[in-house]
XYZ file of C-alpha atoms in Angstrom:
604
model
C -3.190 24.156 -8.033
C -6.800 23.936 -8.216
C -9.794 22.754 -5.936
C -12.237 20.203 -5.668
C -15.492 22.297 -5.399
C -18.890 21.322 -4.011
C -20.626 22.418 -7.163
C -19.750 23.038 -10.712
C -18.651 26.666 -10.135
C -15.614 28.605 -9.290
C -17.475 30.250 -6.729
C -18.775 27.225 -4.927
C -17.272 26.083 -1.659
C -13.822 24.267 -1.906
C -13.818 20.910 -0.305
C -10.098 20.026 -0.997
C -6.939 21.850 -2.233
C -5.883 19.963 -5.239
C -1.960 20.136 -5.996
C -0.363 19.536 -9.509
C 0.105 15.954 -10.420
C -2.947 14.760 -8.321
C -4.357 11.480 -9.779
C -8.093 11.807 -9.765
C -9.197 8.741 -11.612
C -12.001 8.703 -14.084
C -14.688 11.408 -14.105
C -18.159 10.352 -13.169
C -20.088 12.944 -15.002
C -19.592 16.434 -16.400
C -21.298 19.872 -16.242
C -20.659 23.183 -17.514
C -16.799 22.846 -17.993
C -16.427 20.723 -14.767
C -15.696 17.043 -14.280
C -17.235 15.186 -11.180
C -14.647 12.951 -9.322
C -14.987 10.620 -6.290
C -11.503 10.616 -4.593
C -12.325 8.578 -1.397
C -14.715 5.689 -0.373
C -18.063 5.752 -1.833
C -19.610 6.890 1.666
C -17.149 9.608 1.821
C -18.862 12.775 0.622
C -16.419 15.161 1.831
C -14.057 13.804 -1.008
C -16.682 13.865 -3.855
C -16.719 17.063 -5.859
C -16.037 18.897 -9.231
C -12.879 20.189 -10.686
C -12.558 22.400 -13.633
C -12.150 20.437 -16.774
C -9.398 23.092 -17.895
C -7.397 22.171 -15.135
C -7.312 18.396 -15.712
C -5.538 16.456 -18.348
C -5.596 12.700 -19.200
C -2.260 11.086 -18.255
C -0.551 9.837 -21.249
C -0.062 5.948 -21.086
C 4.003 6.436 -21.115
C 3.593 8.069 -17.843
C 1.605 5.366 -16.118
C 3.517 3.726 -13.228
C 5.297 0.599 -13.873
C 3.751 -2.717 -12.472
C 5.745 -4.850 -10.272
C 4.836 -8.459 -11.689
C 5.645 -10.498 -8.616
C 3.321 -8.034 -6.623
C 0.569 -8.645 -9.267
C 0.729 -12.367 -9.423
C 0.909 -12.461 -5.367
C -2.179 -10.237 -5.115
C -4.335 -12.387 -8.000
C -3.581 -15.326 -5.496
C -4.720 -13.608 -2.278
C -7.879 -12.484 -4.403
C -8.732 -16.062 -5.246
C -8.171 -17.082 -1.597
C -10.282 -14.162 -0.181
C -13.011 -14.840 -2.986
C -13.173 -18.476 -2.515
C -13.216 -18.347 1.154
C -16.560 -16.609 0.736
C -19.617 -18.656 1.410
C -22.229 -15.904 0.473
C -21.543 -12.640 -1.543
C -24.922 -11.532 -0.379
C -27.695 -13.253 1.872
C -28.887 -16.119 -0.344
C -26.370 -15.473 -3.125
C -23.650 -18.231 -3.038
C -20.250 -17.757 -4.527
C -19.672 -21.512 -5.195
C -19.522 -23.310 -7.602
C -18.574 -20.480 -9.644
C -15.066 -20.058 -7.831
C -12.365 -17.650 -8.991
C -8.886 -18.849 -10.476
C -5.495 -16.877 -10.028
C -4.438 -18.849 -13.177
C -7.150 -17.383 -14.974
C -6.877 -13.873 -13.976
C -3.095 -13.830 -14.524
C -3.717 -15.569 -18.048
C -6.123 -12.530 -18.703
C -3.391 -10.060 -17.883
C -1.033 -11.909 -20.018
C -3.335 -11.767 -22.940
C -4.422 -8.078 -22.719
C -1.195 -6.506 -21.795
C 1.570 -8.922 -21.120
C 0.925 -7.998 -17.314
C 1.864 -4.071 -17.905
C 0.144 -1.436 -16.523
C -1.355 0.013 -20.022
C -3.777 2.682 -20.471
C -6.664 1.849 -23.059
C -5.315 -1.151 -25.029
C -8.516 -2.625 -26.509
C -10.098 -0.982 -29.483
C -13.435 0.463 -28.611
C -13.133 -0.222 -24.916
C -12.420 2.001 -21.988
C -10.591 -0.659 -20.326
C -7.325 0.257 -18.446
C -4.625 -1.377 -16.681
C -3.177 -4.940 -16.693
C -6.496 -6.681 -16.863
C -7.997 -3.854 -19.145
C -10.992 -3.631 -16.501
C -13.721 -1.604 -17.868
C -16.142 0.981 -16.096
C -18.877 -1.333 -16.531
C -16.842 -4.244 -14.959
C -15.960 -2.171 -12.105
C -19.500 -0.723 -11.330
C -20.835 -4.245 -11.458
C -18.388 -5.242 -8.927
C -19.013 -2.123 -6.492
C -22.697 -2.662 -6.822
C -22.977 -6.386 -6.346
C -20.065 -7.951 -4.623
C -21.400 -7.117 -1.280
C -18.729 -7.359 1.370
C -16.100 -8.509 -1.248
C -16.378 -4.880 -2.514
C -16.491 -3.041 0.674
C -14.229 0.145 0.673
C -13.718 -0.037 -3.118
C -13.655 3.214 -4.816
C -14.362 4.212 -8.339
C -10.783 5.406 -8.879
C -9.428 1.890 -7.810
C -10.283 0.601 -11.344
C -7.346 2.481 -12.726
C -4.883 0.899 -9.931
C -3.044 -1.854 -11.538
C -3.352 -4.140 -8.384
C -6.578 -3.061 -6.842
C -8.507 -3.759 -10.239
C -7.830 -7.367 -9.635
C -10.919 -7.704 -7.381
C -13.005 -6.313 -10.543
C -11.679 -9.056 -13.041
C -12.181 -11.623 -10.271
C -15.869 -10.928 -9.682
C -16.347 -10.823 -13.591
C -15.109 -14.261 -13.813
C -17.713 -15.278 -11.080
C -20.446 -13.438 -12.695
C -19.558 -14.935 -16.234
C -19.648 -18.418 -14.827
C -22.903 -17.862 -12.812
C -24.572 -16.431 -16.025
C -23.846 -19.278 -18.244
C -25.101 -21.664 -15.637
C -28.312 -19.592 -15.382
C -28.792 -19.585 -19.231
C -28.680 -23.319 -19.171
C -31.094 -23.711 -16.060
C -33.550 -21.426 -17.868
C -33.528 -23.364 -21.009
C -34.300 -26.728 -18.936
C -30.586 -28.182 -19.656
C -29.470 -27.888 -15.987
C -30.958 -27.924 -12.414
C -30.306 -25.719 -9.210
C -28.783 -28.718 -7.715
C -26.720 -29.867 -10.717
C -25.694 -26.606 -12.483
C -23.743 -26.146 -15.761
C -20.070 -26.285 -15.180
C -18.246 -23.939 -17.486
C -14.779 -25.019 -18.841
C -11.798 -22.520 -18.859
C -12.468 -22.339 -22.566
C -15.951 -21.438 -22.171
C -14.863 -18.813 -19.491
C -12.309 -17.457 -22.013
C -14.834 -17.191 -24.735
C -17.437 -15.334 -22.440
C -14.571 -12.947 -21.683
C -13.182 -12.212 -25.015
C -16.824 -11.893 -26.565
C -18.028 -9.953 -23.366
C -20.976 -12.270 -23.643
C -21.822 -15.578 -21.717
C -24.625 -16.320 -24.209
C -22.177 -16.036 -27.076
C -19.675 -18.477 -25.239
C -22.463 -20.897 -25.072
C -23.598 -20.346 -28.571
C -20.211 -21.339 -29.701
C -20.065 -24.418 -27.505
C -23.468 -25.471 -29.159
C -22.117 -24.829 -32.393
C -19.398 -27.168 -31.612
C -21.499 -29.893 -30.232
C -24.098 -29.712 -33.371
C -20.835 -30.429 -35.605
C -21.512 -27.388 -37.948
C -19.591 -27.180 -41.227
C -16.004 -26.416 -40.605
C -16.424 -23.165 -42.647
C -19.447 -21.890 -40.652
C -18.759 -18.173 -40.045
C -18.451 -16.995 -36.348
C -20.889 -14.270 -37.189
C -23.591 -16.739 -37.973
C -22.854 -18.752 -34.786
C -23.010 -15.980 -32.188
C -25.671 -13.352 -33.923
C -28.544 -14.854 -32.161
C -26.978 -14.297 -28.812
C -25.655 -10.843 -29.510
C -27.469 -7.497 -30.513
C -25.902 -5.578 -33.230
C -24.079 -3.253 -31.311
C -22.503 -6.067 -29.497
C -21.399 -7.679 -32.732
C -19.945 -4.641 -33.893
C -17.898 -4.010 -30.435
C -16.879 -7.524 -30.698
C -15.409 -7.465 -34.175
C -13.682 -4.099 -33.402
C -12.313 -5.221 -30.194
C -11.209 -8.907 -31.231
C -10.501 -8.634 -34.752
C -6.880 -9.936 -34.211
C -5.045 -11.295 -31.222
C -3.568 -8.533 -28.964
C -0.352 -7.201 -30.147
C -0.306 -9.451 -33.218
C -1.401 -9.729 -37.111
C -3.151 -13.083 -36.274
C -6.648 -12.935 -36.982
C -8.984 -13.902 -34.079
C -12.759 -13.037 -34.879
C -12.152 -11.251 -37.988
C -14.482 -8.401 -39.055
C -17.959 -7.905 -39.787
C -17.458 -8.147 -43.345
C -14.987 -10.972 -43.273
C -15.636 -12.990 -40.066
C -13.395 -15.840 -39.063
C -15.095 -19.266 -39.070
C -16.287 -21.110 -36.012
C -13.464 -23.760 -36.420
C -10.880 -21.050 -36.788
C -11.831 -19.105 -33.719
C -12.208 -22.175 -31.278
C -8.873 -23.677 -32.460
C -7.318 -20.333 -31.833
C -8.835 -19.884 -28.590
C -7.895 -23.366 -27.531
C -4.063 -22.993 -28.405
C -4.018 -19.324 -26.988
C -5.543 -20.393 -23.553
C -3.491 -23.536 -23.373
C -0.323 -21.104 -23.654
C -1.591 -18.317 -21.326
C -2.608 -20.987 -18.584
C 0.877 -22.562 -18.653
C 2.571 -19.188 -18.598
C 0.215 -18.268 -15.543
C 0.796 -21.446 -13.583
C 4.546 -20.695 -14.175
C 4.431 -17.357 -12.881
C 2.549 -18.500 -9.852
C 5.163 -21.317 -9.310
C 7.805 -18.551 -9.388
C 6.110 -15.847 -7.465
C 3.926 -17.826 -4.779
C 5.262 -21.409 -4.620
C 3.341 -21.682 -1.240
C 0.200 -21.913 -3.335
C 1.207 -24.548 -5.426
C -0.706 -27.807 -4.136
C 1.886 -30.480 -2.941
C 1.715 -33.988 -4.650
C 3.520 -36.583 -2.253
C 3.806 -40.089 -2.422
C 0.625 -40.685 -0.252
C -1.176 -41.742 -3.240
C -4.675 -41.837 -3.832
C -6.692 -44.400 -1.849
C -9.949 -43.922 -3.612
C -8.427 -45.227 -6.623
C -8.544 -48.785 -5.208
C -12.315 -48.844 -4.792
C -12.863 -47.388 -8.314
C -10.519 -49.991 -9.787
C -12.410 -52.659 -8.036
C -15.653 -51.567 -9.453
C -14.034 -51.393 -12.866
C -12.816 -54.890 -12.355
C -16.258 -55.982 -11.512
C -17.567 -54.525 -14.600
C -20.272 -52.001 -12.738
C -22.772 -51.059 -15.361
C -26.058 -49.244 -15.317
C -27.884 -52.180 -17.005
C -26.646 -54.870 -14.671
C -25.619 -53.135 -11.307
C -28.425 -50.541 -10.763
C -28.949 -51.707 -7.351
C -25.375 -51.291 -6.264
C -25.150 -47.962 -8.054
C -27.873 -46.632 -5.973
C -26.411 -47.474 -2.858
C -23.627 -44.808 -3.929
C -25.836 -42.224 -3.557
C -25.972 -43.093 0.210
C -22.442 -41.783 0.515
C -23.622 -38.213 -0.448
C -26.634 -35.967 0.692
C -28.467 -36.548 -2.307
C -31.341 -38.308 -0.512
C -33.447 -41.295 -1.513
C -33.070 -42.537 -4.962
C -36.269 -43.250 -6.981
C -37.032 -46.062 -9.740
C -35.134 -44.125 -12.435
C -31.208 -44.038 -11.998
C -30.095 -40.426 -11.861
C -26.679 -39.479 -13.360
C -24.215 -41.037 -11.109
C -20.632 -40.042 -11.829
C -20.452 -37.747 -8.694
C -22.058 -40.298 -6.431
C -19.529 -42.742 -7.679
C -16.760 -40.211 -6.785
C -18.185 -39.987 -3.309
C -18.553 -43.645 -3.099
C -14.814 -44.156 -3.635
C -13.703 -41.420 -1.263
C -16.019 -42.764 1.547
C -15.110 -46.329 1.025
C -11.363 -45.587 0.778
C -10.381 -46.428 4.564
C -8.772 -43.001 4.994
C -10.747 -40.809 7.548
C -9.490 -37.588 5.928
C -10.630 -38.721 2.324
C -14.025 -39.820 3.771
C -14.595 -36.724 5.393
C -13.700 -34.514 2.200
C -16.896 -35.634 0.243
C -18.290 -32.118 -0.698
C -21.878 -30.945 -0.086
C -23.995 -31.806 -3.093
C -21.460 -34.295 -3.976
C -23.895 -36.169 -6.575
C -23.533 -33.069 -8.925
C -20.138 -32.790 -10.798
C -20.101 -29.045 -10.067
C -19.694 -29.533 -6.376
C -16.307 -31.218 -6.847
C -14.890 -27.986 -8.223
C -14.098 -27.118 -4.677
C -12.937 -30.320 -3.494
C -9.445 -30.522 -2.019
C -6.691 -28.146 -3.309
C -6.478 -26.754 -6.908
C -4.070 -28.161 -9.481
C -3.313 -26.446 -12.788
C -4.662 -28.030 -15.915
C -1.213 -27.278 -17.545
C 0.814 -29.037 -14.728
C 2.745 -31.577 -16.442
C 2.799 -33.803 -13.373
C -0.979 -34.307 -12.254
C -1.088 -37.321 -10.247
C -3.270 -40.325 -11.089
C -6.259 -40.226 -9.024
C -6.446 -36.447 -9.139
C -10.363 -35.207 -9.447
C -11.278 -33.912 -12.883
C -14.472 -31.745 -13.534
C -15.565 -31.606 -17.016
C -17.839 -29.161 -18.831
C -20.564 -30.973 -20.842
C -19.712 -32.789 -24.027
C -21.613 -34.831 -26.400
C -19.750 -37.834 -24.368
C -21.082 -36.684 -21.168
C -24.191 -35.060 -21.803
C -26.055 -33.449 -18.796
C -24.464 -30.594 -16.999
C -20.838 -31.949 -16.537
C -18.857 -34.754 -15.370
C -16.524 -35.798 -12.816
C -14.018 -38.538 -12.860
C -10.380 -39.527 -11.775
C -7.367 -38.744 -13.921
C -5.070 -41.535 -15.493
C -3.438 -39.550 -18.180
C -3.429 -37.489 -21.224
C -3.439 -38.636 -24.703
C 0.088 -38.414 -26.566
C -1.107 -35.401 -28.480
C -2.503 -33.741 -25.225
C -5.873 -33.280 -26.958
C -7.630 -35.780 -24.576
C -7.682 -36.770 -21.078
C -8.335 -40.335 -19.954
C -10.501 -40.622 -17.127
C -11.454 -43.506 -14.864
C -14.883 -42.743 -13.442
C -18.699 -43.748 -13.062
C -21.493 -43.227 -15.771
C -19.051 -43.383 -18.443
C -20.953 -44.912 -21.262
C -23.132 -46.096 -18.516
C -20.693 -48.018 -16.623
C -17.382 -47.643 -14.539
C -14.609 -47.616 -17.132
C -11.932 -45.585 -18.593
C -12.641 -43.159 -21.214
C -10.827 -40.305 -23.083
C -12.779 -36.840 -23.179
C -11.558 -33.554 -24.820
C -8.881 -31.960 -22.530
C -10.504 -28.384 -23.542
C -13.438 -29.361 -21.448
C -11.647 -29.323 -18.310
C -13.203 -26.873 -15.640
C -11.131 -27.990 -12.613
C -8.363 -30.126 -11.560
C -8.441 -30.977 -7.753
C -6.146 -32.757 -5.526
C -6.042 -34.109 -1.676
C -2.670 -34.781 -0.490
C -1.852 -37.383 1.892
C 1.834 -37.155 2.810
C 1.696 -39.857 5.539
C 1.808 -39.256 9.469
C 3.990 -36.541 10.972
C 5.322 -36.714 14.601
C 2.360 -35.715 16.966
C 3.246 -32.896 19.512
C 3.112 -34.514 23.080
C -0.038 -33.370 24.548
C 1.376 -33.517 28.200
C 3.645 -30.923 27.088
C 0.788 -28.431 26.141
C -0.490 -26.072 28.744
C -4.060 -25.910 28.203
C -5.920 -22.790 29.386
C -8.111 -22.857 32.493
C -11.410 -22.499 30.489
C -10.860 -25.853 29.044
C -12.652 -28.188 31.394
C -11.071 -31.518 32.754
C -13.576 -33.667 30.861
C -12.810 -31.831 27.801
C -8.947 -32.135 27.896
C -8.891 -35.541 26.114
C -10.046 -33.854 22.849
C -6.737 -31.829 22.560
C -5.160 -35.435 22.007
C -7.737 -36.248 19.468
C -7.048 -32.961 17.598
C -3.238 -33.145 17.622
C -3.141 -36.855 16.780
C -5.550 -36.544 13.716
C -3.734 -33.376 12.308
C -0.322 -35.517 12.513
C -1.920 -38.327 10.991
C -2.881 -36.214 8.028
C 0.663 -35.185 7.756
C 0.634 -31.748 9.426
C 3.683 -30.652 11.395
C 3.914 -29.133 14.852
C 2.994 -25.640 14.002
C -0.115 -26.692 12.129
C -1.139 -28.925 15.003
C -0.789 -26.267 17.597
C -2.518 -23.718 15.475
C -5.470 -25.988 14.898
C -5.716 -26.876 18.650
C -5.565 -23.002 19.318
C -8.542 -22.588 16.997
C -10.670 -25.084 18.631
C -10.022 -23.760 22.088
C -11.288 -20.340 20.904
C -14.126 -21.798 19.108
C -15.574 -24.273 21.712
C -13.122 -24.534 24.578
C -12.750 -28.140 23.466
C -16.235 -28.830 24.307
C -17.359 -31.617 21.703
C -21.002 -30.851 22.469
C -20.928 -27.228 22.012
C -23.652 -25.956 19.932
C -24.491 -22.198 18.910
C -28.080 -22.595 18.141
C -28.436 -19.327 16.469
C -26.199 -19.787 13.526
C -26.278 -23.723 13.970
C -22.826 -24.218 14.503
C -21.622 -27.426 16.269
C -18.939 -29.182 17.932
C -14.819 -28.753 18.555
C -14.434 -26.476 15.676
C -18.020 -24.983 15.634
C -18.708 -26.247 12.088
C -21.800 -24.482 10.622
C -24.334 -26.701 9.297
C -25.954 -26.492 5.750
C -24.121 -23.085 4.814
C -20.617 -24.018 6.124
C -18.112 -27.241 6.442
C -20.850 -29.099 8.603
C -22.980 -29.325 5.753
C -25.967 -31.648 5.945
C -24.453 -33.640 8.797
C -26.635 -34.016 11.842
C -25.960 -32.299 15.136
C -25.175 -35.463 16.864
C -22.576 -36.450 14.154
C -20.885 -33.371 14.390
C -20.541 -33.763 18.048
C -18.319 -36.651 17.374
C -14.851 -34.957 18.217
C -12.980 -37.255 15.656
C -15.547 -36.635 12.788
C -15.518 -32.927 13.459
C -11.835 -32.829 13.508
C -11.748 -34.915 10.337
C -14.136 -32.653 8.589
C -11.938 -29.269 9.346
C -8.853 -31.278 8.263
C -10.634 -31.944 4.930
C -11.203 -28.104 4.838
C -7.739 -27.328 5.654
C -6.616 -29.676 2.640
C -7.976 -27.190 0.388
C -5.579 -24.491 1.435
C -1.872 -25.322 0.659
C -0.913 -22.148 2.433
C -1.763 -23.816 5.674
C 0.377 -26.925 5.013
C 3.315 -25.000 3.852
C 3.382 -22.338 6.629
C 6.915 -21.854 7.859
C 6.122 -20.840 11.430
C 3.528 -20.872 14.065
C 2.237 -17.223 12.953
C 1.456 -18.069 9.421
C -0.020 -21.427 10.365
C -2.438 -19.570 12.698
C -3.223 -16.911 10.323
C -3.666 -19.304 7.163
C -6.006 -21.275 9.531
C -8.293 -18.479 10.644
C -8.473 -16.636 7.261
C -9.020 -19.590 4.953
C -10.191 -22.655 7.159
C -12.053 -21.674 10.113
C -13.035 -18.199 8.695
C -14.602 -16.188 11.613
C -16.196 -12.578 10.847
C -13.525 -10.748 12.450
C -10.289 -12.446 10.795
C -7.838 -9.908 11.576
C -8.628 -9.840 15.437
C -9.252 -13.449 15.636
C -5.896 -14.177 14.041
C -4.092 -12.165 16.640
C -6.183 -13.842 19.462
C -5.569 -17.092 18.246
C -1.818 -16.598 17.867
C -1.590 -15.601 21.599
C -3.278 -18.854 22.565
C -1.095 -20.813 20.420
C 1.936 -19.259 21.894
C 0.506 -19.883 25.471
C 0.023 -23.526 24.791
C 3.812 -24.209 24.135
C 4.963 -21.430 26.378
């Protein structure tokens, strides 16, 4: 037994008794034979103190507690949901479009440890756990992730599940860093940011350098000779110390004799690194998707026979041979279906505007309302609809594919509609606008896929009879017809009884079904109090958001991004999913409980 001392001295005040076997985490500093630990939350000074070094020992890896794979996968999905439901990490610092992918997090754990709770497993790194999270990663998360890091402790890095948050923030930060590099170089804009692919993200992770990942991308685009040394490609983006660390950590693929980056004296070629990274990542993502299907099937987006009505609009434009040379006037009208604003004499990049036009003119109100903010930019489509795995063998025709820049796309990225993969799976064929300056079908390198998204339209479900619903007294007589609008709209979108009641209960608590409710301070409007600009309300006018049918369609489009809501098996789960990931009030647990009581009272 020993003590947690207030000062590095055996005569100092004891702050806590420590019993044999107590897990202390990593020491933060040392002094005169003592180690300093933080055992509680960062703001809990009572659990910060010094322990004699001779009373501590580093636990052998063999003694690390085993990891439950199902629990890890489930929490990785929860982290994705929690991060991506966050509009701003800090005031003025947006999370989107640099969203988090559970597939990528799980793939990282498979790559590093096979999802095992190992100690230090990367040469030269202090990373630990299934994700091999380093102290630098974790400190960056705690210092810069705002409310996402609230309550996090330094010792949580060594927890095999709690450390997922740090890896998720790293994914966001790497994507944001690559976009900023392109922005600073004048190769992207704030409104149309660079969109990194999964391969870019993987290379940024393994090199520990977003700049090096972009150097590799640029080397490919420049068609450098096949035997060009990877060292020559990345050395301008990395310091000598960073290069040395790279070759030490990534000489070979983890747990194999396969040369990855090689050594400083004998580096692999650019071609060798990229081909190995591509094939490795493809296998990792396929394995990760399989584990999500096994352990969190509720998060696998449903693809039903409802089809993609936007494809009829795209096919019509293709049949009419819409080109930039001959159809500039028509193409400029596509931007009216986005929030881009007036188009000048010169035609901007128009792939995103074409996608928005197809959605708006599809004839389906949910699809029309689903067009994201900033839709003229390809990056904005990364958060449209629900996520599909790029390794899913059943991607439906019409799924939205977002690509990172290639010589074929130029600019900052591209968005189009999925048709098929080539027989060798190396290319993805898209139907889209601004493909060779026309609407048409074009093959693109599959390794440039940054996102695959889908909006499921399963067909109408039976609507709950409004006459049988007991609306609370706070809903005025004049507003009661709005309950019917909500119920019928959710039914038409394919949602069942529990989802219809959950949505209605949320609207009651948000606005008492007053379609003209307007919280001026936060600029939230209408039945579901949709927040303008920063929230689901986007750049729509106050009057537009006061239209009960339009307000409801916007919230349905947001709900379509959350498979968890559609697959909820009971009223409790439907309400909880809607509160946490669709409506997203500040007090999610409290509001979930309140709105469940409201929902239950509606059908009592």
